[in-house]
CSV table of N, CA and C in Angstrom, one decimal:
chain,number,residue,atom,x,y,z
A,1,MET,N,-19.4,148.3,79.7
A,1,MET,CA,-18.4,148.3,78.7
A,1,MET,C,-17.1,148.9,79.2
A,2,PRO,N,-16.0,148.2,79.1
A,2,PRO,CA,-14.7,148.8,79.6
A,2,PRO,C,-14.4,150.1,78.9
A,3,LYS,N,-13.8,151.0,79.6
A,3,LYS,CA,-13.4,152.3,79.1
A,3,LYS,C,-12.4,152.2,78.0
A,4,TYR,N,-11.3,151.4,78.2
A,4,TYR,CA,-10.3,151.3,77.2
A,4,TYR,C,-10.2,149.8,76.8
A,5,GLN,N,-10.7,149.5,75.6
A,5,GLN,CA,-10.6,148.1,75.1
A,5,GLN,C,-10.4,148.2,73.6
A,6,ILE,N,-9.4,147.5,73.1
A,6,ILE,CA,-9.1,147.4,71.7
A,6,ILE,C,-8.9,146.0,71.3
A,7,LEU,N,-9.6,145.6,70.2
A,7,LEU,CA,-9.5,144.2,69.7
A,7,LEU,C,-8.6,144.3,68.5
A,8,VAL,N,-7.6,143.4,68.4
A,8,VAL,CA,-6.7,143.3,67.3
A,8,VAL,C,-6.8,141.9,66.7
A,9,GLU,N,-7.0,141.9,65.4
A,9,GLU,CA,-7.1,140.6,64.6
A,9,GLU,C,-6.1,140.7,63.5
A,10,ALA,N,-5.5,139.5,63.2
A,10,ALA,CA,-4.5,139.4,62.1
A,10,ALA,C,-4.8,138.3,61.1
A,11,GLN,N,-4.6,138.6,59.8
A,11,GLN,CA,-4.8,137.6,58.8
A,11,GLN,C,-3.5,137.6,57.9
A,12,PRO,N,-2.6,136.7,58.2
A,12,PRO,CA,-1.4,136.6,57.4
A,12,PRO,C,-1.5,135.8,56.1
A,13,ARG,N,-0.7,136.1,55.1
A,13,ARG,CA,-0.7,135.2,53.9
A,13,ARG,C,0.8,135.3,53.3
A,14,HIS,N,1.1,134.1,52.8
A,14,HIS,CA,2.4,134.0,52.1
A,14,HIS,C,2.3,134.6,50.7
A,15,LEU,N,3.4,135.3,50.3
A,15,LEU,CA,3.5,135.9,48.9
A,15,LEU,C,4.5,135.1,48.1
A,16,PRO,N,4.1,134.0,47.5
A,16,PRO,CA,5.1,133.2,46.8
A,16,PRO,C,5.8,133.9,45.6
A,17,GLU,N,5.0,134.8,45.0
A,17,GLU,CA,5.5,135.6,43.8
A,17,GLU,C,6.7,136.5,44.2
A,18,GLN,N,6.8,136.9,45.5
A,18,GLN,CA,7.8,137.8,46.0
A,18,GLN,C,8.9,137.0,46.7
A,19,SER,N,8.7,135.7,47.0
A,19,SER,CA,9.6,134.9,47.7
A,19,SER,C,10.7,134.3,46.8
A,20,ALA,N,11.8,133.9,47.4
A,20,ALA,CA,12.9,133.2,46.7
A,20,ALA,C,13.4,132.1,47.6
A,21,PRO,N,12.7,131.0,47.7
A,21,PRO,CA,13.1,129.9,48.7
A,21,PRO,C,14.5,129.4,48.5
A,22,GLU,N,14.9,129.4,47.2
A,22,GLU,CA,16.3,128.9,47.0
A,22,GLU,C,17.4,129.9,47.6
A,23,GLN,N,17.0,131.1,47.9
A,23,GLN,CA,17.9,132.1,48.5
A,23,GLN,C,17.5,132.3,50.0
A,24,GLY,N,16.6,131.5,50.5
A,24,GLY,CA,16.2,131.6,51.9
A,24,GLY,C,15.4,132.9,52.2
A,25,LEU,N,14.5,133.3,51.2
A,25,LEU,CA,13.7,134.5,51.4
A,25,LEU,C,12.2,134.1,51.2
A,26,TYR,N,11.5,134.3,52.3
A,26,TYR,CA,10.1,134.0,52.3
A,26,TYR,C,9.3,135.4,52.7
A,27,VAL,N,8.5,135.8,51.8
A,27,VAL,CA,7.8,137.1,52.0
A,27,VAL,C,6.3,136.8,52.4
A,28,PHE,N,5.9,137.6,53.4
A,28,PHE,CA,4.5,137.5,53.9
A,28,PHE,C,3.9,138.9,54.0
A,29,ALA,N,2.6,138.9,53.7
A,29,ALA,CA,1.7,140.1,54.0
A,29,ALA,C,0.8,139.7,55.2
A,30,TYR,N,0.4,140.7,55.9
A,30,TYR,CA,-0.6,140.5,57.0
A,30,TYR,C,-1.5,141.7,57.0
A,31,THR,N,-2.8,141.4,57.2
A,31,THR,CA,-3.8,142.5,57.3
A,31,THR,C,-4.2,142.5,58.8
A,32,ILE,N,-4.1,143.7,59.4
A,32,ILE,CA,-4.5,143.8,60.8
A,32,ILE,C,-5.7,144.7,60.8
A,33,SER,N,-6.7,144.2,61.7
A,33,SER,CA,-7.9,145.0,62.0
A,33,SER,C,-7.8,145.4,63.4
A,34,ILE,N,-8.0,146.7,63.7
A,34,ILE,CA,-7.9,147.2,65.1
A,34,ILE,C,-9.3,147.9,65.3
A,35,THR,N,-10.0,147.4,66.3
A,35,THR,CA,-11.3,147.9,66.6
A,35,THR,C,-11.4,148.4,68.1
A,36,ASN,N,-11.9,149.6,68.2
A,36,ASN,CA,-12.1,150.2,69.5
A,36,ASN,C,-13.4,149.6,70.1
A,37,THR,N,-13.3,148.6,71.0
A,37,THR,CA,-14.5,148.1,71.6
A,37,THR,C,-14.8,148.7,72.9
A,38,GLY,N,-14.1,149.7,73.3
A,38,GLY,CA,-14.3,150.4,74.6
A,38,GLY,C,-15.2,151.6,74.4
A,39,ASP,N,-15.3,152.4,75.3
A,39,ASP,CA,-16.2,153.6,75.2
A,39,ASP,C,-15.5,154.9,75.2
A,40,THR,N,-14.2,154.9,75.0
A,40,THR,CA,-13.4,156.2,74.9
A,40,THR,C,-12.6,156.2,73.6
A,41,PRO,N,-12.6,157.3,72.9
A,41,PRO,CA,-11.8,157.4,71.7
A,41,PRO,C,-10.3,157.3,72.1
A,42,ALA,N,-9.5,156.6,71.2
A,42,ALA,CA,-8.1,156.4,71.5
A,42,ALA,C,-7.3,156.4,70.2
A,43,GLN,N,-6.1,157.0,70.3
A,43,GLN,CA,-5.2,157.1,69.2
A,43,GLN,C,-4.0,156.1,69.3
A,44,LEU,N,-3.8,155.4,68.2
A,44,LEU,CA,-2.6,154.5,68.1
A,44,LEU,C,-1.4,155.4,67.9
A,45,ILE,N,-0.4,155.3,68.8
A,45,ILE,CA,0.7,156.2,68.7
A,45,ILE,C,1.9,155.4,68.1
A,46,SER,N,2.2,154.2,68.6
A,46,SER,CA,3.4,153.5,68.1
A,46,SER,C,3.1,152.0,68.1
A,47,ARG,N,4.1,151.2,67.5
A,47,ARG,CA,4.0,149.8,67.4
A,47,ARG,C,5.3,149.2,67.9
A,48,SER,N,5.2,147.9,68.3
A,48,SER,CA,6.4,147.2,68.7
A,48,SER,C,6.1,145.7,68.3
A,49,TRP,N,6.9,145.2,67.4
A,49,TRP,CA,6.7,143.8,66.9
A,49,TRP,C,7.9,142.9,67.2
A,50,ASN,N,7.7,141.7,67.4
A,50,ASN,CA,8.7,140.6,67.4
A,50,ASN,C,8.4,139.7,66.3
A,51,VAL,N,9.3,139.6,65.3
A,51,VAL,CA,9.2,138.7,64.2
A,51,VAL,C,10.2,137.6,64.4
A,52,ASN,N,9.7,136.3,64.5
A,52,ASN,CA,10.5,135.2,64.8
A,52,ASN,C,10.5,134.2,63.7
A,53,ASP,N,11.7,133.7,63.3
A,53,ASP,CA,11.8,132.7,62.3
A,53,ASP,C,11.9,131.3,62.9
A,54,ALA,N,11.9,130.3,62.2
A,54,ALA,CA,12.0,128.9,62.7
A,54,ALA,C,13.4,128.5,63.3
A,55,ASN,N,14.4,129.4,63.0
A,55,ASN,CA,15.7,129.1,63.5
A,55,ASN,C,16.0,129.8,64.9
A,56,GLY,N,14.9,130.4,65.4
A,56,GLY,CA,15.1,131.1,66.7
A,56,GLY,C,15.6,132.6,66.6
A,57,HIS,N,15.7,133.1,65.4
A,57,HIS,CA,16.1,134.5,65.2
A,57,HIS,C,14.9,135.4,65.4
A,58,THR,N,15.1,136.4,66.2
A,58,THR,CA,14.0,137.4,66.4
A,58,THR,C,14.4,138.8,66.0
A,59,GLU,N,13.6,139.4,65.2
A,59,GLU,CA,13.8,140.8,64.7
A,59,GLU,C,12.8,141.6,65.5
A,60,LYS,N,13.3,142.7,66.1
A,60,LYS,CA,12.4,143.6,66.8
A,60,LYS,C,12.2,144.8,66.0
A,61,VAL,N,10.9,145.2,65.7
A,61,VAL,CA,10.5,146.3,64.9
A,61,VAL,C,9.7,147.3,65.7
A,62,ARG,N,10.2,148.5,65.8
A,62,ARG,CA,9.5,149.5,66.6
A,62,ARG,C,9.4,150.8,65.7
A,63,GLY,N,8.3,151.5,65.9
A,63,GLY,CA,8.1,152.7,65.2
A,63,GLY,C,6.8,153.5,65.5
A,64,LEU,N,6.8,154.7,65.0
A,64,LEU,CA,5.5,155.5,65.2
A,64,LEU,C,4.4,155.0,64.3
A,65,GLY,N,3.2,154.9,64.8
A,65,GLY,CA,2.1,154.6,64.0
A,65,GLY,C,2.2,153.3,63.2
A,66,VAL,N,1.3,153.2,62.3
A,66,VAL,CA,1.3,152.0,61.4
A,66,VAL,C,1.0,152.5,60.0
A,67,VAL,N,1.8,152.0,59.0
A,67,VAL,CA,1.7,152.4,57.6
A,67,VAL,C,1.6,153.9,57.5
A,68,GLY,N,2.5,154.6,58.2
A,68,GLY,CA,2.5,156.1,58.2
A,68,GLY,C,1.4,156.8,58.8
A,69,GLN,N,0.5,156.2,59.5
A,69,GLN,CA,-0.6,156.8,60.1
A,69,GLN,C,-0.7,156.5,61.6
A,70,GLN,N,-1.3,157.4,62.4
A,70,GLN,CA,-1.6,157.3,63.8
A,70,GLN,C,-3.1,157.5,64.0
A,71,PRO,N,-3.9,156.4,63.6
A,71,PRO,CA,-5.3,156.6,63.6
A,71,PRO,C,-6.0,156.8,65.0
A,72,LEU,N,-7.0,157.7,65.0
A,72,LEU,CA,-7.8,158.0,66.1
A,72,LEU,C,-9.0,157.1,66.0
A,73,LEU,N,-9.2,156.2,66.9
A,73,LEU,CA,-10.4,155.3,66.8
A,73,LEU,C,-11.5,155.7,67.7
A,74,GLN,N,-12.6,156.1,67.2
A,74,GLN,CA,-13.8,156.3,68.0
A,74,GLN,C,-14.4,155.0,68.5
A,75,PRO,N,-15.1,155.0,69.6
A,75,PRO,CA,-15.8,153.8,70.0
A,75,PRO,C,-16.5,153.1,68.9
A,76,GLY,N,-16.3,151.8,68.7
A,76,GLY,CA,-17.0,151.1,67.6
A,76,GLY,C,-16.3,151.1,66.3
A,77,ALA,N,-15.3,152.0,66.1
A,77,ALA,CA,-14.6,152.2,64.8
A,77,ALA,C,-13.5,151.1,64.6
A,78,THR,N,-13.3,150.8,63.4
A,78,THR,CA,-12.2,149.8,63.0
A,78,THR,C,-11.2,150.5,62.0
A,79,PHE,N,-10.0,150.3,62.2
A,79,PHE,CA,-8.9,150.7,61.3
A,79,PHE,C,-8.2,149.4,60.8
A,80,GLU,N,-8.1,149.3,59.5
A,80,GLU,CA,-7.5,148.1,58.9
A,80,GLU,C,-6.4,148.5,58.0
A,81,TYR,N,-5.3,147.8,58.1
A,81,TYR,CA,-4.1,148.1,57.2
A,81,TYR,C,-3.4,146.7,56.8
A,82,THR,N,-2.7,146.8,55.8
A,82,THR,CA,-1.9,145.7,55.3
A,82,THR,C,-0.4,146.1,55.3
A,83,SER,N,0.4,145.2,55.8
A,83,SER,CA,1.9,145.4,55.8
A,83,SER,C,2.6,144.1,55.4
A,84,GLY,N,3.9,144.0,55.6
A,84,GLY,CA,4.5,142.8,55.2
A,84,GLY,C,5.8,142.6,56.0
A,85,THR,N,6.4,141.4,55.9
A,85,THR,CA,7.6,141.1,56.5
A,85,THR,C,8.3,140.0,55.7
A,86,ARG,N,9.6,139.8,56.0
A,86,ARG,CA,10.4,138.7,55.3
A,86,ARG,C,11.0,137.8,56.4
A,87,LEU,N,11.1,136.5,56.1
A,87,LEU,CA,11.7,135.6,56.9
A,87,LEU,C,12.8,134.8,56.1
A,88,ARG,N,13.7,134.2,56.9
A,88,ARG,CA,14.8,133.4,56.2
A,88,ARG,C,14.3,131.9,56.2
A,89,THR,N,13.2,131.6,56.9
A,89,THR,CA,12.7,130.3,57.0
A,89,THR,C,11.3,130.3,56.5
A,90,PRO,N,10.7,129.1,56.0
A,90,PRO,CA,9.4,129.1,55.5
A,90,PRO,C,8.3,129.3,56.6
A,91,THR,N,8.6,129.2,57.8
A,91,THR,CA,7.6,129.4,58.9
A,91,THR,C,8.2,130.3,60.0
A,92,GLY,N,7.3,130.9,60.7
A,92,GLY,CA,7.7,131.8,61.8
A,92,GLY,C,6.5,132.3,62.5
A,93,THR,N,6.7,133.3,63.4
A,93,THR,CA,5.5,133.9,64.1
A,93,THR,C,5.8,135.4,64.3
A,94,MET,N,4.7,136.1,64.5
A,94,MET,CA,4.8,137.5,64.9
A,94,MET,C,3.9,137.8,66.0
A,95,HIS,N,4.3,138.7,66.9
A,95,HIS,CA,3.4,139.2,67.9
A,95,HIS,C,4.0,140.5,68.4
A,96,GLY,N,3.3,141.3,69.2
A,96,GLY,CA,3.8,142.5,69.6
A,96,GLY,C,2.8,143.3,70.4
A,97,SER,N,2.9,144.7,70.3
A,97,SER,CA,1.9,145.5,71.0
A,97,SER,C,1.8,146.9,70.3
A,98,TYR,N,0.7,147.5,70.6
A,98,TYR,CA,0.4,148.9,70.1
A,98,TYR,C,0.3,149.8,71.4
A,99,PHE,N,0.9,151.0,71.3
A,99,PHE,CA,0.8,151.9,72.4
A,99,PHE,C,-0.3,153.0,72.0
A,100,PHE,N,-1.3,153.2,72.8
A,100,PHE,CA,-2.4,154.1,72.6
A,100,PHE,C,-2.4,155.2,73.6
A,101,VAL,N,-3.0,156.3,73.2
A,101,VAL,CA,-3.3,157.4,74.2
A,101,VAL,C,-4.8,157.7,74.0
A,102,ALA,N,-5.6,157.5,75.1
A,102,ALA,CA,-7.0,157.8,75.0
A,102,ALA,C,-7.3,159.3,75.0
A,103,GLU,N,-8.5,159.7,74.5
A,103,GLU,CA,-8.8,161.1,74.4
A,103,GLU,C,-8.8,161.8,75.8
A,104,ASP,N,-8.9,161.0,76.9
A,104,ASP,CA,-8.9,161.6,78.2
A,104,ASP,C,-7.5,161.6,78.8
A,105,GLY,N,-6.5,161.3,77.9
A,105,GLY,CA,-5.1,161.3,78.4
A,105,GLY,C,-4.5,160.0,78.9
A,106,GLU,N,-5.3,159.0,79.1
A,106,GLU,CA,-4.9,157.7,79.6
A,106,GLU,C,-4.0,157.1,78.6
A,107,ARG,N,-2.9,156.5,79.0
A,107,ARG,CA,-2.0,155.8,78.1
A,107,ARG,C,-2.1,154.3,78.4
A,108,PHE,N,-2.1,153.5,77.3
A,108,PHE,CA,-2.2,152.0,77.6
A,108,PHE,C,-1.6,151.3,76.4
A,109,ASP,N,-1.2,150.0,76.7
A,109,ASP,CA,-0.7,149.1,75.6
A,109,ASP,C,-1.7,148.1,75.3
A,110,VAL,N,-1.7,147.7,74.1
A,110,VAL,CA,-2.6,146.6,73.6
A,110,VAL,C,-1.8,145.5,73.0
A,111,ASP,N,-2.0,144.3,73.5
A,111,ASP,CA,-1.2,143.1,72.9
A,111,ASP,C,-1.7,142.8,71.5
A,112,ILE,N,-0.8,142.5,70.6
A,112,ILE,CA,-1.1,142.0,69.3
A,112,ILE,C,-0.9,140.5,69.5
A,113,PRO,N,-2.0,139.7,69.4
A,113,PRO,CA,-1.8,138.2,69.6
A,113,PRO,C,-0.9,137.6,68.6
A,114,LEU,N,-0.2,136.5,69.0
A,114,LEU,CA,0.7,135.8,68.2
A,114,LEU,C,0.0,135.2,67.0
A,115,PHE,N,0.6,135.3,65.8
A,115,PHE,CA,0.0,134.6,64.7
A,115,PHE,C,1.2,134.0,63.9
A,116,VAL,N,0.8,133.0,63.1
A,116,VAL,CA,1.8,132.1,62.4
A,116,VAL,C,1.9,132.5,61.0
A,117,LEU,N,3.2,132.6,60.5
A,117,LEU,CA,3.5,132.8,59.1
A,117,LEU,C,4.0,131.5,58.6
A,118,ASP,N,3.3,131.0,57.6
A,118,ASP,CA,3.6,129.6,57.1
A,118,ASP,C,3.5,129.5,55.6
A,119,ALA,N,4.7,129.4,54.9
A,119,ALA,CA,4.7,129.3,53.5
A,119,ALA,C,4.4,127.9,53.0
A,120,LEU,N,4.4,126.9,53.9
A,120,LEU,CA,4.2,125.5,53.5
A,120,LEU,C,2.8,125.0,53.6
A,121,SER,N,1.9,125.8,54.0
A,121,SER,CA,0.5,125.3,54.1
A,121,SER,C,-0.5,126.3,53.6
A,122,ASP,N,-0.2,127.0,52.5
A,122,ASP,CA,-1.2,127.9,51.9
A,122,ASP,C,-2.5,127.0,51.6
A,123,THR,N,-3.6,127.7,51.7
A,123,THR,CA,-4.8,127.0,51.3
A,123,THR,C,-5.1,127.3,49.8
A,124,GLY,N,-5.3,126.3,49.1
A,124,GLY,CA,-5.6,126.4,47.6
A,124,GLY,C,-7.1,126.4,47.4
A,125,PRO,N,-7.6,126.3,46.1
A,125,PRO,CA,-9.0,126.2,45.8
A,125,PRO,C,-9.7,125.1,46.6
A,126,GLY,N,-10.9,125.5,47.0
A,126,GLY,CA,-11.7,124.5,47.7
A,126,GLY,C,-11.2,124.1,49.1
A,127,GLY,N,-10.4,125.0,49.7
A,127,GLY,CA,-9.9,124.7,51.0
A,127,GLY,C,-8.8,123.7,51.1
A,128,GLN,N,-8.3,123.2,49.9
A,128,GLN,CA,-7.2,122.2,49.9
A,128,GLN,C,-5.9,122.9,50.3
A,129,ARG,N,-5.1,122.2,51.1
A,129,ARG,CA,-3.8,122.7,51.5
A,129,ARG,C,-2.8,122.4,50.3
A,130,THR,N,-2.1,123.5,49.9
A,130,THR,CA,-1.1,123.4,48.8
A,130,THR,C,0.3,123.5,49.4
A,131,LEU,N,1.1,122.5,49.1
A,131,LEU,CA,2.5,122.6,49.5
A,131,LEU,C,3.4,123.2,48.4
A,132,HIS,N,4.3,124.0,48.8
A,132,HIS,CA,5.2,124.6,47.9
A,132,HIS,C,6.6,123.9,47.9
């Protein structure tokens, strides 16, 4: 098992009740699961995001921790949180990285895989795609 290995998974969703398409405002929530699949405890120190809309505009978001926390992940442990973002277009993408410090002092970055934000293809009841 690798000494330092973190798995990051994202589940985005559109929030139509908070969006205002007529004003060019699309609001999304995303739930992130961070699992330490390595064999050394590691603490998430900071985050760096690139939020991209369909017009090519990129917003860079950097900061300490996530949702006000800097979780220490023991091997096998998962930390999950939900946050949100706003776009000026109905579709876009997010990706980035987390900076970790392992219990033994090793510092390393973990990629946050690119995921799609899409207000036009929410899944409705029965797995049907619903257009807004």
